[in-house]
Tab-separated table of C-alpha atoms in Angstrom:
chain	number	residue	atom	x	y	z
A	15	MET	CA	28.585	28.860	-19.740
A	16	VAL	CA	26.890	27.127	-16.728
A	17	ALA	CA	26.491	23.519	-16.956
A	18	SER	CA	23.039	21.849	-15.500
A	19	ILE	CA	23.495	18.460	-13.992
A	20	ARG	CA	21.056	16.071	-15.513
A	21	CYS	CA	20.594	12.483	-14.208
A	22	PHE	CA	20.229	9.812	-16.791
A	23	SER	CA	17.917	7.098	-15.983
A	24	SER	CA	18.481	4.094	-14.424
A	25	LYS	CA	18.205	2.182	-17.087
A	26	TRP	CA	20.659	3.359	-19.179
A	27	ARG	CA	23.060	3.972	-16.395
A	28	ASN	CA	23.034	0.042	-15.815
A	29	ARG	CA	23.378	-0.993	-19.171
A	30	ARG	CA	26.431	1.169	-20.516
A	31	MET	CA	27.561	3.183	-17.767
A	32	LEU	CA	29.113	0.380	-15.874
A	33	THR	CA	32.099	0.388	-18.381
A	34	ARG	CA	35.496	-0.051	-17.055
A	35	SER	CA	36.570	3.354	-15.828
A	36	GLY	CA	38.960	4.424	-18.596
A	37	ARG	CA	35.998	4.210	-20.910
A	38	ARG	CA	33.444	5.430	-18.456
A	39	GLY	CA	34.069	9.508	-19.289
A	40	GLU	CA	33.495	8.577	-22.924
A	41	ALA	CA	30.224	6.821	-22.188
A	42	ILE	CA	28.796	9.472	-20.423
A	43	VAL	CA	29.603	12.300	-22.937
A	44	GLU	CA	28.380	10.102	-25.422
A	45	ALA	CA	25.591	9.739	-24.338
A	46	ALA	CA	24.641	13.350	-23.343
A	47	CYS	CA	25.371	14.520	-26.603
A	48	ARG	CA	22.662	12.085	-28.133
A	49	PRO	CA	19.249	14.197	-28.841
A	50	ASN	CA	16.673	11.129	-27.827
A	51	MET	CA	18.833	10.797	-24.434
A	52	HIS	CA	16.053	10.362	-21.731
A	53	PHE	CA	17.260	12.263	-18.341
A	54	VAL	CA	15.359	11.871	-15.145
A	55	GLN	CA	14.670	14.877	-12.420
A	56	VAL	CA	17.533	15.206	-9.368
A	57	LYS	CA	15.705	14.059	-6.029
A	58	SER	CA	15.211	16.933	-4.276
A	59	VAL	CA	16.526	16.666	-0.310
A	60	GLU	CA	13.267	16.156	0.640
A	61	GLN	CA	12.403	13.729	-1.241
A	62	GLN	CA	15.574	11.803	-0.378
A	63	ASP	CA	14.739	12.186	3.675
A	64	ILE	CA	11.032	10.600	2.037
A	65	GLN	CA	12.891	7.809	0.572
A	66	ALA	CA	15.122	7.062	3.599
A	67	ILE	CA	11.890	6.928	5.938
A	68	HIS	CA	10.403	4.623	4.096
A	69	ARG	CA	13.892	2.366	3.096
A	70	THR	CA	14.045	2.706	6.543
A	71	ARG	CA	10.414	1.325	7.663
A	72	GLU	CA	11.042	-1.207	5.123
A	73	LEU	CA	14.310	-2.611	7.114
A	74	LEU	CA	12.668	-2.718	10.455
A	75	VAL	CA	9.236	-4.403	9.044
A	76	HIS	CA	11.790	-6.777	8.325
A	77	GLN	CA	13.582	-7.236	10.988
A	78	ARG	CA	10.213	-7.223	13.664
A	79	THR	CA	9.188	-10.330	10.568
A	80	ALA	CA	12.304	-12.189	11.452
A	81	ILE	CA	12.008	-12.102	15.099
A	82	ILE	CA	8.368	-13.082	14.876
A	83	ASN	CA	9.340	-15.988	13.171
A	84	GLN	CA	12.628	-16.893	15.093
A	85	VAL	CA	10.228	-16.625	17.944
A	86	ARG	CA	7.524	-18.725	16.840
A	87	GLY	CA	9.951	-21.909	15.630
A	88	LEU	CA	11.727	-21.409	18.890
A	89	LEU	CA	8.289	-22.267	20.679
A	90	ALA	CA	7.199	-24.788	18.190
A	91	GLU	CA	9.760	-26.916	19.200
A	92	ARG	CA	8.418	-26.938	22.097
A	93	GLY	CA	5.129	-27.403	21.259
A	94	ILE	CA	3.293	-24.126	21.323
A	95	THR	CA	2.118	-22.429	18.544
A	96	VAL	CA	1.875	-19.075	18.101
A	97	ASN	CA	-0.020	-16.758	15.387
A	98	ARG	CA	1.236	-14.828	12.722
A	99	SER	CA	0.598	-11.597	12.771
A	100	PRO	CA	1.975	-8.667	14.528
A	101	THR	CA	-0.911	-8.261	16.575
A	102	ALA	CA	-1.290	-11.464	17.806
A	103	PHE	CA	2.102	-11.864	18.690
A	104	LYS	CA	2.386	-8.903	20.600
A	105	LYS	CA	-0.622	-10.258	22.733
A	106	SER	CA	0.025	-13.951	22.451
A	107	VAL	CA	3.885	-13.958	23.608
A	108	PRO	CA	3.580	-12.342	26.772
A	109	GLU	CA	0.788	-14.279	28.027
A	110	ILE	CA	2.697	-17.757	27.039
A	111	LEU	CA	5.842	-16.746	28.943
A	112	GLU	CA	3.714	-16.159	32.098
A	113	GLN	CA	2.203	-19.605	31.731
A	114	ALA	CA	5.147	-21.210	30.208
A	115	GLN	CA	7.098	-20.728	33.730
A	116	GLY	CA	7.164	-24.381	34.676
A	117	GLU	CA	7.875	-25.627	30.986
A	118	LEU	CA	10.585	-24.053	29.643
A	119	THR	CA	13.798	-23.374	31.060
A	120	SER	CA	15.141	-20.477	32.855
A	121	ARG	CA	17.850	-20.238	29.342
A	122	CYS	CA	14.683	-20.552	27.060
A	123	LEU	CA	12.553	-17.400	28.560
A	124	THR	CA	15.387	-15.726	28.905
A	125	LEU	CA	15.916	-15.478	25.179
A	126	LEU	CA	12.244	-15.319	24.224
A	127	ARG	CA	11.759	-12.147	26.657
A	128	MET	CA	14.798	-10.696	25.003
A	129	ALA	CA	13.216	-11.640	21.647
A	130	LEU	CA	10.262	-9.679	22.647
A	131	ASP	CA	12.135	-6.563	23.965
A	132	GLY	CA	13.797	-6.783	20.774
A	133	PHE	CA	10.110	-6.580	18.900
A	134	ARG	CA	8.695	-3.859	21.384
A	135	THR	CA	11.883	-1.627	19.976
A	136	ILE	CA	11.276	-1.992	16.822
A	137	GLU	CA	7.508	-1.552	16.650
A	138	ALA	CA	8.175	1.867	18.909
A	139	GLN	CA	10.284	2.550	15.937
A	140	ILE	CA	8.006	1.274	12.843
A	141	ALA	CA	5.425	3.308	14.790
A	142	GLN	CA	8.235	6.887	14.819
A	143	THR	CA	8.806	6.551	11.086
A	144	GLU	CA	4.823	6.412	10.135
A	145	GLU	CA	4.565	9.341	12.123
A	146	TRP	CA	7.229	11.364	10.234
A	147	LEU	CA	5.494	10.302	7.128
A	148	GLU	CA	2.040	10.744	8.506
A	149	ALA	CA	3.900	14.636	9.339
A	150	VAL	CA	5.409	14.851	5.376
A	151	MET	CA	1.846	13.985	4.079
A	152	GLU	CA	0.473	17.266	6.496
A	153	GLN	CA	2.809	19.130	5.021
A	154	CYS	CA	2.899	18.564	1.178
A	155	ALA	CA	0.473	19.809	-1.122
A	156	LEU	CA	1.486	16.979	-3.539
A	157	CYS	CA	0.974	14.239	-1.713
A	158	GLN	CA	-2.558	15.101	-0.361
A	159	LYS	CA	-3.210	15.673	-4.018
A	160	ILE	CA	-2.426	11.831	-4.980
A	161	ALA	CA	-3.871	10.636	-1.519
A	162	ALA	CA	-7.358	11.941	-2.986
A	163	ILE	CA	-7.190	9.024	-5.332
A	164	PRO	CA	-9.551	6.248	-3.474
A	165	GLY	CA	-7.646	3.460	-2.335
A	166	VAL	CA	-4.171	5.600	-1.831
A	167	GLY	CA	-3.112	5.985	1.744
A	168	VAL	CA	-0.113	7.924	3.425
A	169	MET	CA	2.358	5.242	2.452
A	170	THR	CA	1.525	5.067	-1.347
A	171	ALA	CA	1.431	9.314	-1.564
A	172	THR	CA	4.899	9.449	0.354
A	173	ALA	CA	6.597	7.119	-1.725
A	174	MET	CA	5.031	8.197	-4.931
A	175	VAL	CA	6.699	11.776	-4.243
A	176	ALA	CA	9.890	10.275	-2.807
A	177	ALA	CA	10.008	8.256	-6.526
A	178	VAL	CA	8.961	11.030	-8.928
A	179	GLY	CA	8.391	14.050	-7.287
A	180	ASP	CA	6.670	16.880	-9.338
A	181	ALA	CA	4.941	14.188	-12.612
A	182	LYS	CA	5.196	17.552	-15.026
A	183	ALA	CA	9.229	16.746	-15.995
A	184	PHE	CA	8.322	13.485	-17.195
A	185	SER	CA	6.666	14.273	-20.318
A	186	ARG	CA	5.462	11.815	-23.113
A	187	PRO	CA	8.150	12.369	-26.406
């Protein structure tokens, strides 16, 4: 007899399966024997990779926002304002650093240049993850089918495929 691998939905796992380790095996067997137990599809390696790209991109966007806010705060303390958007930040901060040579100390200028270099590095990494997602989009027929829906682009289509995969596995009881 060949055993098949089935995953429990996170709703069940979080509520019932996080018991003491001695009872965990018993809970698994009990849950697997129930006729109305809902199982989820095992993610493919491709789905896991796509999800990893999305999570990495999300982390990079948070880091970029943190750098923008840090620099904006440092400049605001010295009476210099910068807009919030990454595009405005990228455009205005180098100009500000050149114009503020006499107003800011050399230490402050160095710190701001370091932050700007970090910002540029993160921008390049975000662009790389977006290129990977576009490549996934070009290769995946399911992504293209989802992207055909009005208002759905590369990010949403690839995220749906990574999270759900083939929706046929989710049948209504």
